[in-house]
Coordinates of C-alpha atoms in Angstrom, one line a residue:
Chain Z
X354 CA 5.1 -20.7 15.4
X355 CA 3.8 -18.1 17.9
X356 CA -0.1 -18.2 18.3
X357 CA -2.0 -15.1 18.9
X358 CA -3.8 -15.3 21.7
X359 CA -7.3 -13.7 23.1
X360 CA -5.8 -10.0 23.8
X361 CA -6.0 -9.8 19.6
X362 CA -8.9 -8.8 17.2
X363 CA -7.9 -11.1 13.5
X364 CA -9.7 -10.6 10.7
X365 CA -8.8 -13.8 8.8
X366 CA -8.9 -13.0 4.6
X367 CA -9.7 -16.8 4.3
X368 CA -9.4 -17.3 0.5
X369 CA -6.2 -15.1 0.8
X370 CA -4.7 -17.2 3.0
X371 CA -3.7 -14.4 5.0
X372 CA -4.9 -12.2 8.7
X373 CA -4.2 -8.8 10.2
X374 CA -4.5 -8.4 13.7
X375 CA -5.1 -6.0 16.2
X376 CA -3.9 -5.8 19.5
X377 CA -7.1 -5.1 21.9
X378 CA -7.5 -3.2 25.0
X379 CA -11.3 -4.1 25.4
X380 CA -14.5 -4.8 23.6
X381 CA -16.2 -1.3 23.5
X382 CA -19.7 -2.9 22.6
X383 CA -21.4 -5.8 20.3
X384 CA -25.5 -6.3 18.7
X385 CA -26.6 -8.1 16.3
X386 CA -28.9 -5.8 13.8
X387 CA -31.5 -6.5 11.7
X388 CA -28.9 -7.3 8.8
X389 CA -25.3 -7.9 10.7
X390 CA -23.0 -8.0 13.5
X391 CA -21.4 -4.8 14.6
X392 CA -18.8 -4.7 17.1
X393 CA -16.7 -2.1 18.5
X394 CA -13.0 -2.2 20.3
X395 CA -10.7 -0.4 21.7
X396 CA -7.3 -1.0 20.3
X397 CA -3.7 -0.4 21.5
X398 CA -2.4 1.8 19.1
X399 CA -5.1 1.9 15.9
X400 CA -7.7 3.8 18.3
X401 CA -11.2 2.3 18.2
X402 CA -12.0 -0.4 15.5
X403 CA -15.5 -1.2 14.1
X404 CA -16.0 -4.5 12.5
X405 CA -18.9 -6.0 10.6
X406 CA -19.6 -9.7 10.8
X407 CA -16.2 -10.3 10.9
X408 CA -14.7 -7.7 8.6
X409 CA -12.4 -4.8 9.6
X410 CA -14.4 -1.6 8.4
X411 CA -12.6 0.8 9.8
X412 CA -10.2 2.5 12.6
X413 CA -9.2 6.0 14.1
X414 CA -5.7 5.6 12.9
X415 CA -6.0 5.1 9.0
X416 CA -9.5 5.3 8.1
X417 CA -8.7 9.0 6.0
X418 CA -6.9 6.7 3.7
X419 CA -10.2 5.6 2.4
X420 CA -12.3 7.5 3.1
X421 CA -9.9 10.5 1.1
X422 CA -9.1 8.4 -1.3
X423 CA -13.0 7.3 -1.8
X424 CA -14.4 10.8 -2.0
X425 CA -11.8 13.8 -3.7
X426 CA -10.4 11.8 -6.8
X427 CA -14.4 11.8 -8.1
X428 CA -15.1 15.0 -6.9
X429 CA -12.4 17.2 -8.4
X430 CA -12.8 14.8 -11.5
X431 CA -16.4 15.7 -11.7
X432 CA -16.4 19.5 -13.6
X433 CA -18.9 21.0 -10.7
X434 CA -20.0 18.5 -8.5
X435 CA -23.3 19.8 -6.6
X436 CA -26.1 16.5 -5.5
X437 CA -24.0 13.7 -4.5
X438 CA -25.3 10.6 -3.1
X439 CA -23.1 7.7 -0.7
X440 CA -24.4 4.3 -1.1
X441 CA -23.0 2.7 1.9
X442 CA -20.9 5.0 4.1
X443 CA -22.5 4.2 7.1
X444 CA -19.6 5.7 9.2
X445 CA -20.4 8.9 7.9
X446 CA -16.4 9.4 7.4
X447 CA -17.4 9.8 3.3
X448 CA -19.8 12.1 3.9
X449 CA -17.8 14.1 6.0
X450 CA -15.0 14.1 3.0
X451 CA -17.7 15.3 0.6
X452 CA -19.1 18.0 2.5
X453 CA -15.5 19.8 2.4
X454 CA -16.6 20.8 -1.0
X455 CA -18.0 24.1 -0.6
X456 CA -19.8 23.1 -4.2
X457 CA -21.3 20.8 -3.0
X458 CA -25.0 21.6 -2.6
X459 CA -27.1 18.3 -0.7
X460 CA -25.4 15.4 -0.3
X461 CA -27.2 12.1 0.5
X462 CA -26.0 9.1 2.8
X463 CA -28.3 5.7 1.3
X464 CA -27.2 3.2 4.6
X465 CA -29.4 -0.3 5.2
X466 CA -28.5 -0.3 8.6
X467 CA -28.9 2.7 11.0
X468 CA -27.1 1.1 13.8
X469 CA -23.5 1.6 12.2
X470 CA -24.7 5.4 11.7
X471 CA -25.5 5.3 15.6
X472 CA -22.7 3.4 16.5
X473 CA -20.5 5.8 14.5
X474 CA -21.8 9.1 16.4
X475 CA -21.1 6.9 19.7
X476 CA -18.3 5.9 19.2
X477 CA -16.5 7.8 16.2
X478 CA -17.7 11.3 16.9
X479 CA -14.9 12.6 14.6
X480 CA -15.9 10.7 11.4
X481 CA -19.8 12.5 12.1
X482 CA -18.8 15.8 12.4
X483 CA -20.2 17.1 9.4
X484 CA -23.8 15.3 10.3
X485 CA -25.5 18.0 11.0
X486 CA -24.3 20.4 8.3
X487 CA -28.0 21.3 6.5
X488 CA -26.5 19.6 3.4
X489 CA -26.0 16.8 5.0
X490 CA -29.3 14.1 4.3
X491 CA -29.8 10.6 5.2
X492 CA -32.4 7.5 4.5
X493 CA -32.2 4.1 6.2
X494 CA -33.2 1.8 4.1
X495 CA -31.7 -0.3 1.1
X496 CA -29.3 1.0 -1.5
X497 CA -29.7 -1.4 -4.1
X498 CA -33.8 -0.4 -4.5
X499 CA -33.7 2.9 -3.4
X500 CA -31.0 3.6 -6.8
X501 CA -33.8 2.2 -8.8
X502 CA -36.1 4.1 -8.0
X503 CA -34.2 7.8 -8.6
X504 CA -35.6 10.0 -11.7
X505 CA -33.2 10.2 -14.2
X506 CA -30.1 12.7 -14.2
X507 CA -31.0 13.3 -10.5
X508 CA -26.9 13.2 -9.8
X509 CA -23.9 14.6 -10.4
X510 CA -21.7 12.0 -8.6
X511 CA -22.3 8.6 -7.2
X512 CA -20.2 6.8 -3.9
X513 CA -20.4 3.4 -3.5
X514 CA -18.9 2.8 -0.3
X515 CA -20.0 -0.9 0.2
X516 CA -18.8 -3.4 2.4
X517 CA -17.4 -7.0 0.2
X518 CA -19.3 -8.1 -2.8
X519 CA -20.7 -10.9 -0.4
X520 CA -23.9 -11.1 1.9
X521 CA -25.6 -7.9 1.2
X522 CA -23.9 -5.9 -0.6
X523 CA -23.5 -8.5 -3.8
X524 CA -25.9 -6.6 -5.8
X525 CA -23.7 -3.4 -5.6
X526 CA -21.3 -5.1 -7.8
X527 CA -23.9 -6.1 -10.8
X528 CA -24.2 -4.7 -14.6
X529 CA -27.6 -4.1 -13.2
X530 CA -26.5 -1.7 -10.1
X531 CA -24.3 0.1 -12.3
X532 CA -27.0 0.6 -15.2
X533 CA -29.5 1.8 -12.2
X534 CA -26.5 4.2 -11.3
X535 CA -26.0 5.4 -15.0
X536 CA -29.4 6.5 -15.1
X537 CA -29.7 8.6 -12.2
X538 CA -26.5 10.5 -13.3
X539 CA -26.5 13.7 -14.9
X540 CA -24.6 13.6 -18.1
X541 CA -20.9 14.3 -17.5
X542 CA -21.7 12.7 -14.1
X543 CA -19.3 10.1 -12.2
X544 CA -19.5 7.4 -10.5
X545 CA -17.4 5.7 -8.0
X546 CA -17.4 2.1 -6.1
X547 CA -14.4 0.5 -4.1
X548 CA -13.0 -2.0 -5.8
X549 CA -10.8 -4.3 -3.0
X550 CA -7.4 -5.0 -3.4
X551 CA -5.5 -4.7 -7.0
X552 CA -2.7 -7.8 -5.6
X553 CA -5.9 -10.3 -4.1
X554 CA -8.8 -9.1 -6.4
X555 CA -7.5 -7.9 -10.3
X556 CA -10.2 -10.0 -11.7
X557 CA -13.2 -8.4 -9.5
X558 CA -11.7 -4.9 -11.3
X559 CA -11.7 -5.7 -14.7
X560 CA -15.1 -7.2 -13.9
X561 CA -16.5 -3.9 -12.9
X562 CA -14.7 -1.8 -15.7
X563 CA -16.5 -5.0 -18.7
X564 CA -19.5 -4.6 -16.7
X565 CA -19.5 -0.4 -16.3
X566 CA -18.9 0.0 -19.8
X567 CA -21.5 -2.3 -20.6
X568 CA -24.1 -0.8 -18.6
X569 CA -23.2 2.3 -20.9
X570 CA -20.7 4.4 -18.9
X571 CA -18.2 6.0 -21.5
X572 CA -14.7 5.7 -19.8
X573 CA -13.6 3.9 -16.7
X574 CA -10.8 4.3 -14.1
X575 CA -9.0 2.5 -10.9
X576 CA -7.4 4.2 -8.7
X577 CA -5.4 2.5 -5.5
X578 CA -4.5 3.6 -2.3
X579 CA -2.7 2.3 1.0
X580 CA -4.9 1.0 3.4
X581 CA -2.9 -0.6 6.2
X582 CA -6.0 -2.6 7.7
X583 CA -7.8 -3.9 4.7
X584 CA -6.8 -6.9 3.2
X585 CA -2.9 -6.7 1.3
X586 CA -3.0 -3.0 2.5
X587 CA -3.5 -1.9 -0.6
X588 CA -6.8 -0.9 -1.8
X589 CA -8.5 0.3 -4.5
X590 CA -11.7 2.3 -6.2
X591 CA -13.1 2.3 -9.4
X592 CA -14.6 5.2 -11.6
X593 CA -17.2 5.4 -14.2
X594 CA -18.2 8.8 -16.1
X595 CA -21.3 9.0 -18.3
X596 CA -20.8 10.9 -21.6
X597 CA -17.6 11.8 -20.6
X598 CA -14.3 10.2 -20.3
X599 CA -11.6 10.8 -16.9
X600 CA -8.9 11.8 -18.8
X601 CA -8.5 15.1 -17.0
X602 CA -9.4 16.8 -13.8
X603 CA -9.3 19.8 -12.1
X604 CA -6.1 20.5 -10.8
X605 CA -5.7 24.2 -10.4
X606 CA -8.5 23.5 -7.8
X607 CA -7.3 20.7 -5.8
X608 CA -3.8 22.6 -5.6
X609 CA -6.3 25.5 -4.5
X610 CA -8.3 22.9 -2.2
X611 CA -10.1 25.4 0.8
X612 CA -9.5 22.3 3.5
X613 CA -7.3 19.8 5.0
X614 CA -6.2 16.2 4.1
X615 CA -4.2 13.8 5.5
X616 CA -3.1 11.8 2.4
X617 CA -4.4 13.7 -0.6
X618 CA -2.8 16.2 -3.0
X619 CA -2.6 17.1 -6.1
X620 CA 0.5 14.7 -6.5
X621 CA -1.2 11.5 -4.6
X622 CA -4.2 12.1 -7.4
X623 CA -2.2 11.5 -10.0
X624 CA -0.1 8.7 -7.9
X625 CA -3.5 7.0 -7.4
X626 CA -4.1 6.8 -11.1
X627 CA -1.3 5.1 -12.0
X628 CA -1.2 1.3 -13.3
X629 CA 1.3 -1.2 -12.2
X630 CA 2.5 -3.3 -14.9
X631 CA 0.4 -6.2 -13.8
X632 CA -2.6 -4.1 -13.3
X633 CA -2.5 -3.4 -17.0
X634 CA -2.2 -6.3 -18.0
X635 CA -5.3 -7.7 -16.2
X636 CA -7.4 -4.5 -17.2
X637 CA -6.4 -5.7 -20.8
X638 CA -7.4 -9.0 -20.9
Chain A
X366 CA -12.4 -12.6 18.8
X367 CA -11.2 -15.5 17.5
X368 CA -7.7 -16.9 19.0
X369 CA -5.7 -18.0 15.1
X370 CA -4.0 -21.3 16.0
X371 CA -1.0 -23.3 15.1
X372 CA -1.5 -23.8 11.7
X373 CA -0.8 -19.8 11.1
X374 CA 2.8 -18.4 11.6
X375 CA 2.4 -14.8 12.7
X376 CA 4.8 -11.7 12.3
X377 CA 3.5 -9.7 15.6
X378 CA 4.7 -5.9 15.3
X379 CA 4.7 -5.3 19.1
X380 CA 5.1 -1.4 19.0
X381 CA 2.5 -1.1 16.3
X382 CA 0.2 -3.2 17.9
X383 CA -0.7 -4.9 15.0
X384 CA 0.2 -8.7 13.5
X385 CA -0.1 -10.4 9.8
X386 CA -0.3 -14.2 9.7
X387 CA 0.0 -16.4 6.6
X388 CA -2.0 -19.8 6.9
X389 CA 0.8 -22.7 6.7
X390 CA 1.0 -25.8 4.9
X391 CA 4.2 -27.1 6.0
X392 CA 7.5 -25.7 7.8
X393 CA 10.3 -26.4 5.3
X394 CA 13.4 -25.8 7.2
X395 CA 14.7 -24.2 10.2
X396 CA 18.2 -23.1 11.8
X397 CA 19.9 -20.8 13.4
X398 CA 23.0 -19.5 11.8
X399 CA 25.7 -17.6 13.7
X400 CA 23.6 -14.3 13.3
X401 CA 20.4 -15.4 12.9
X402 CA 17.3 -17.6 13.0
X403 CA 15.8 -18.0 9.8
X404 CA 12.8 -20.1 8.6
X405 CA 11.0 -21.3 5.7
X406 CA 7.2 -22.3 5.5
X407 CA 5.0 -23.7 2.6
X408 CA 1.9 -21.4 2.9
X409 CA -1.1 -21.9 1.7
X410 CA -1.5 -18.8 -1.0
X411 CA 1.9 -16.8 -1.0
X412 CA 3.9 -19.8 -2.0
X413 CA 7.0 -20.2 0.1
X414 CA 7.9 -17.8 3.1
X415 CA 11.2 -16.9 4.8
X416 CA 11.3 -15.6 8.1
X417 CA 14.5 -14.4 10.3
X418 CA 14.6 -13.7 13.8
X419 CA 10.7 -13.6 13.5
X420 CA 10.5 -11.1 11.1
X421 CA 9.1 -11.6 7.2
X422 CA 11.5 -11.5 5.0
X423 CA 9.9 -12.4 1.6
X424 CA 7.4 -14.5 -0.2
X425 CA 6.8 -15.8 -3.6
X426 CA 3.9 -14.2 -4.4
X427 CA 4.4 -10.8 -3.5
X428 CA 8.6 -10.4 -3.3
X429 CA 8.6 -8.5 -6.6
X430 CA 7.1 -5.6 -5.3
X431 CA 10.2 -4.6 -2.5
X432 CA 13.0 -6.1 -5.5
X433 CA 11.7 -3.9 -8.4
X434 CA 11.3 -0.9 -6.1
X435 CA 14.6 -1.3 -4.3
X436 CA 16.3 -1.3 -7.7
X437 CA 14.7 0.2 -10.8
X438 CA 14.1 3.6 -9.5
X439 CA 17.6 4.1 -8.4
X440 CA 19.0 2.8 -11.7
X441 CA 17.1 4.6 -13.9
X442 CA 17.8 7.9 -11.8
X443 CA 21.8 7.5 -12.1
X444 CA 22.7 8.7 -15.7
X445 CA 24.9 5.4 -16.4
X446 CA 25.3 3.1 -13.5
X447 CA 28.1 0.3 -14.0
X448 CA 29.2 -0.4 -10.9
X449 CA 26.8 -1.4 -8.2
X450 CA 27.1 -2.6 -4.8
X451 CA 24.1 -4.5 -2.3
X452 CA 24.7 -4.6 1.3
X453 CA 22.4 -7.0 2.2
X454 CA 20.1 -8.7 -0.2
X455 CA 21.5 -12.1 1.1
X456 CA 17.9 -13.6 -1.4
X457 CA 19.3 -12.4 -4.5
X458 CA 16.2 -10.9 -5.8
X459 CA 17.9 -7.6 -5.7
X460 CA 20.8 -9.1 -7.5
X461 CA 18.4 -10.3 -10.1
X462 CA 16.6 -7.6 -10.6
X463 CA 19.8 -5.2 -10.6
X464 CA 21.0 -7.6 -13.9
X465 CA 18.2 -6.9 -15.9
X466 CA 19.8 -3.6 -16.6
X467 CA 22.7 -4.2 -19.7
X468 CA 24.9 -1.4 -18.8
X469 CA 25.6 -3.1 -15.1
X470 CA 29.0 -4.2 -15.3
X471 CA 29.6 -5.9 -11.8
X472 CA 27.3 -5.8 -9.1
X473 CA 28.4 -7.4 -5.9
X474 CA 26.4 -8.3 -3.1
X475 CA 27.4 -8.0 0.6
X476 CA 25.6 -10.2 3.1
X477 CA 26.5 -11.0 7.0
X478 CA 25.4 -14.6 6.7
X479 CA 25.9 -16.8 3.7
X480 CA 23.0 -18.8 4.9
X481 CA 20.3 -16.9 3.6
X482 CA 22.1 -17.0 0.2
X483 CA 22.4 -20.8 0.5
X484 CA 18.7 -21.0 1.8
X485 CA 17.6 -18.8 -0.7
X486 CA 19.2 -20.8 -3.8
X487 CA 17.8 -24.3 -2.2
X488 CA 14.1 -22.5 -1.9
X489 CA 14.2 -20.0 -3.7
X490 CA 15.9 -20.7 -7.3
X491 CA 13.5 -17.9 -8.9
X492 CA 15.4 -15.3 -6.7
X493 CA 18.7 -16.6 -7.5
X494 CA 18.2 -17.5 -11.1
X495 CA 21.3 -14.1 -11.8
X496 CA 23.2 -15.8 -9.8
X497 CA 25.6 -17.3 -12.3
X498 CA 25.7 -14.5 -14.2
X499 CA 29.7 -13.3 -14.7
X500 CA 28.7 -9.5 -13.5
X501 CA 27.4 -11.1 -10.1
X502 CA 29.9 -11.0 -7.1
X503 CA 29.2 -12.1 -3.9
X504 CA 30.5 -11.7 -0.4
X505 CA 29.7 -13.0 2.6
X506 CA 30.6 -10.7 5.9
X507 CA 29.6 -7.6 7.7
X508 CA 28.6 -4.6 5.1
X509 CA 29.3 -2.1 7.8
X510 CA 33.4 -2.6 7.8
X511 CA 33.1 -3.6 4.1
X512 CA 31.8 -0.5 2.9
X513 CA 34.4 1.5 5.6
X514 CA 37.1 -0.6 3.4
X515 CA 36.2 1.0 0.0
X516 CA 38.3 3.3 -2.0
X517 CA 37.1 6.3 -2.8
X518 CA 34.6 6.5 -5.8
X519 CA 34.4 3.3 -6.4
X520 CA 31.0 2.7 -7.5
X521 CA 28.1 4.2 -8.9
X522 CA 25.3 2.8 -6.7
X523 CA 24.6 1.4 -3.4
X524 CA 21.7 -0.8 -2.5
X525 CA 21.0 -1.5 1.2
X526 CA 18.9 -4.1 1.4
X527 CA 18.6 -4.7 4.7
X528 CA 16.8 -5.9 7.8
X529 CA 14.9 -3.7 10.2
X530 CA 16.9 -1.0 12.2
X531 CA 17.2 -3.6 15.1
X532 CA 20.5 -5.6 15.6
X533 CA 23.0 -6.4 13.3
X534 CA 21.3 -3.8 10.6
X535 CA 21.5 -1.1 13.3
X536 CA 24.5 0.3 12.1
X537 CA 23.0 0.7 8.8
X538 CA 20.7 3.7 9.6
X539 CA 23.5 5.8 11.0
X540 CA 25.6 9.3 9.9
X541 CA 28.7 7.3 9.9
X542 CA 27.3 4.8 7.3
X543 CA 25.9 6.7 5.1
X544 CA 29.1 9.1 5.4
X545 CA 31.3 5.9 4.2
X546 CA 28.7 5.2 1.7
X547 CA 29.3 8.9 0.2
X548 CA 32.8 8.3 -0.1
X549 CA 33.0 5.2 -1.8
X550 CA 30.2 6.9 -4.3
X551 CA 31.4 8.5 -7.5
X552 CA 30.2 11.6 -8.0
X553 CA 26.7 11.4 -9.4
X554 CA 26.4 8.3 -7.3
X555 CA 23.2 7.6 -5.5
X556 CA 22.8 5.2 -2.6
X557 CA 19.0 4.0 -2.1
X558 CA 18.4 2.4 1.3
X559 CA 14.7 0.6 2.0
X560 CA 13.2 3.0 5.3
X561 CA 10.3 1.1 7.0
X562 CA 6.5 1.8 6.5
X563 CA 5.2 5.6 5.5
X564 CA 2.5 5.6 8.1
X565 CA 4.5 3.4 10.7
X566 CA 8.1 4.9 10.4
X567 CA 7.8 8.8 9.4
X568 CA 9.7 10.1 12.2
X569 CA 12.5 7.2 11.0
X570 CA 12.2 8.6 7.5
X571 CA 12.9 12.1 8.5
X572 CA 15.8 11.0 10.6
X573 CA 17.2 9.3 7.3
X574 CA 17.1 12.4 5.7
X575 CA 19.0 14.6 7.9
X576 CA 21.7 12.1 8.7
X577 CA 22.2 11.6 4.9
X578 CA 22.5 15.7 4.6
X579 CA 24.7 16.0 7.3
X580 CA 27.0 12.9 6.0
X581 CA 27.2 15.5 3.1
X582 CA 24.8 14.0 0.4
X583 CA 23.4 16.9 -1.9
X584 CA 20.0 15.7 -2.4
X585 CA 17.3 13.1 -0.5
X586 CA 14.1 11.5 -2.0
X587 CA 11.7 8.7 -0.6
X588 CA 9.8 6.6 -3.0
X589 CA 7.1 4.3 -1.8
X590 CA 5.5 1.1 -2.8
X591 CA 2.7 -1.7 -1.3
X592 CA 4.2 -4.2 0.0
X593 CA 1.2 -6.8 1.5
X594 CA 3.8 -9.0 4.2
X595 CA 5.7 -5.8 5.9
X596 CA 4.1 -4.5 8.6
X597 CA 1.3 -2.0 7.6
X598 CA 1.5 -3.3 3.5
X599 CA 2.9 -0.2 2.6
X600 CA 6.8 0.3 2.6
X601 CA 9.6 3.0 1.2
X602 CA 13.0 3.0 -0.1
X603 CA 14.8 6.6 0.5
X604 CA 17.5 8.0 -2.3
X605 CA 20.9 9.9 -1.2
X606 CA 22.7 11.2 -4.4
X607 CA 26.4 12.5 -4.9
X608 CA 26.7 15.9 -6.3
X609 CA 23.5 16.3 -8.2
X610 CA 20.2 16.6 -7.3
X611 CA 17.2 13.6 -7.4
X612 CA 15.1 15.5 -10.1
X613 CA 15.1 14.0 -12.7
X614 CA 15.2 10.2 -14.3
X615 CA 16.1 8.8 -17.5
X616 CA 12.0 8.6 -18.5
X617 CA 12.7 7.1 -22.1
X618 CA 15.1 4.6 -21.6
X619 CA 12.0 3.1 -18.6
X620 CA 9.3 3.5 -21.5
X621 CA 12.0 1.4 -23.6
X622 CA 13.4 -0.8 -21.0
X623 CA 14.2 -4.4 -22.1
X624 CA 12.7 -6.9 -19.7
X625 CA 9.9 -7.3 -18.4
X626 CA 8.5 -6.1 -14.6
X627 CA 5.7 -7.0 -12.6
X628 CA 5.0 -3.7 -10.7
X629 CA 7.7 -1.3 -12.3
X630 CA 6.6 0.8 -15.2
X631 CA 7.1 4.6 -16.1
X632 CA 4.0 5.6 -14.4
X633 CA 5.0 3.3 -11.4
X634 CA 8.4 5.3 -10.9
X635 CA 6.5 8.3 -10.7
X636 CA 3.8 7.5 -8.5
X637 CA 6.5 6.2 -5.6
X638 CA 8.2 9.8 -5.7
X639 CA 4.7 11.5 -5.3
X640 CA 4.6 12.1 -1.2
X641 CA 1.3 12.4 1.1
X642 CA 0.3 15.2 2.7
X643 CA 1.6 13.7 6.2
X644 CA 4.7 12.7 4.7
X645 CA 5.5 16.5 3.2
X646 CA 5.3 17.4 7.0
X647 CA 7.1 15.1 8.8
X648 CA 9.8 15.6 5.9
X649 CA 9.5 19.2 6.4
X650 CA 10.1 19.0 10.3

């Protein structure tokens, strides 16, 4: 048995049993914040990797995976998606996907920590490029309180991109977040929270869809996506539509789409939406 | 960073720069055949693991992902296959997986070294539980010069299940290959050959394509699928059919199939075919 030695980054999944690695060409930068670690590397051939207290968040290489995959399902499932707030996002790489929407009218990134928004415009200019586009809004400050405290049917869709349902950002994943999240949505409005891996975490998912629906949401929906650096690769996000359900969406439009992707289509939506047979079968129970 | 130590056995992908490590119990066997080394671990969460020349070959937990894609979509594309051949495969999951279908007459399976079927049937039994079965054939040398050896038209579909394009499986990814494999198709014949990771291996994928036109195939498809232990946890299989075109599958007789799948459904078949928007490019190169 080969061990790796100190020239890799590994993210050890403990509970999985299971690490990816990265081979490393230096350590760009490392703090401690107010809430977490953050460090920063370069890597051979996955460009610069940011991780949080020991948990890959993202890279150059595959990072539209998620954050594609995170933002244009919802959007062109919403009818006319125009005030859209990110809970999470940090990286600014969902808000950059959102503000391709030419409907889109203000969107609002809700961080805790402003350092991986700094860090981000250091050191991943690309995923910030849409910062200062006068839609564009952000507030510092804690995601989980600052959901409570919206009016009602202040949104039209609702990101959740959070890190693990550990540490901090356990109270994303509550009937209690998701009733806060109901609330601020317009009727007909979405929202839409990863949901980790369908192979290591089907339980987690139909968790979310028992405790969406009982926090009043109407219809629910995973969808799942490669993601070569998060755990299993494979990765996944869960919807929730108030008064509605997400039977349909707007197809004409995303075959019309006025911007680039890297994954996403009209084909990859509906490839996303698709259950494996063991999927089912756990969203069943 | 944190060094993983000896109680991990990690797969490193040197070009990719990347590595995934499965946390061991207990090595189980090791030798090295007159091809090959291969190896088998206890792990601590994906059951048993068998590695060859340092390369993952398969693991309990998530081996029905590559079996069910490497078979089921072919099969249900050909109109009536009874005659099936896998070059490679030397676990017998294909095998097993191939016999689920009724209207398989004899399938036979052609691997370089019988020790990985006589591994695989010692640690493996779930793999090899079709083994028995009177449609199963098995024989044990080089698939390259066996499939030159064919009469014409003598089967309906071909399964290469194989190793990475390195050594011995080298031959495998070439013009002259698939050109035998053409002629010892029937007509309406479709080979299906697993081609690497998506995001890894697209320039191999378009490469696959044009040497399977040029060997005088009338259509090509790739399907995809996760796969958590290959590198990048996403993988493909790519189609090459006889005489007829790839558009079509035998939808009902999926919705009415009679045993039961893991990952394999209708929706499932359809969601492999459905390409990313950096895989409609390189394809289109």
């Amino acid at each position: 048995m080969m061990a790796l030695d100190e020239s890799w980054y590994s993210e050890i999944h403990g509970k999985d049993g299971s690490a990816f690695s990265f081979k490393i060409k230096e350590k760009l930068h490392e703090e401690q914040t107010e809430y977490q670690q953050i460090a920063i590397y370069q890597t051979e051939t996955f460009g610069r990797l940011m991780v949080i207290d020991d948990c890959v968040m993202l890279t150059d290489r595959d990072n539209f995976l998620y954050h594609e995959m995170m933002s244009h399902p919802a959007l062109f499932t919403h009818a006319d998606p125009k005030r859209v707030v990110i809970i999470g996002g940090g990286d600014c790489g969902t808000m950059k996907e959102v503000l391709k929407h030419p409907g889109v009218e203000e969107a609002w990134q809700v961080e805790i920590d402003q350092r991986v928004t700094d860090l981000s415009e250091e050191y991943f200019p690309e995923l910030c490029s849409a910062n200062k586009d006068p839609r564009a809004h952000f507030y510092f400050g804690d995601g989980i309180a600052w959901m409570a405290d919206q009016g009602e049917a202040a949104f039209d869709l609702i990101i959740v991109d959070s890190t693990d349902p550990v540490g901090p950002a356990a109270g994303l994943f509550t009937q209690a977040f998701f009733a806060n999240c109901l609330k601020a949505l317009k009727t007909g409005g979405i929202m839409v929270q990863q949901s980790e891996s369908p192979i290591y975490h089907s339980d987690l998912i139909a968790g979310m869809h028992r405790d969406m629906k009982a926090a009043g949401f109407a219809d629910t929906k995973t969808l799942d996506f490669p993601q070569p650096v998060y755990p299993s690769g494979w990765w996944s996000a869960t919807m929730a539509a108030k008064g509605r359900d997400l039977n349909n969406f707007r197809e004409t439009d995303i075959a019309n789409k006025p911007f680039e992707t890297l994954y996403y289509n009209l084909e990859c939506h509906h490839k996303s939406l698709a259950l494996p047979e063991f999927m089912k079968k756990a969203l069943a129970k």
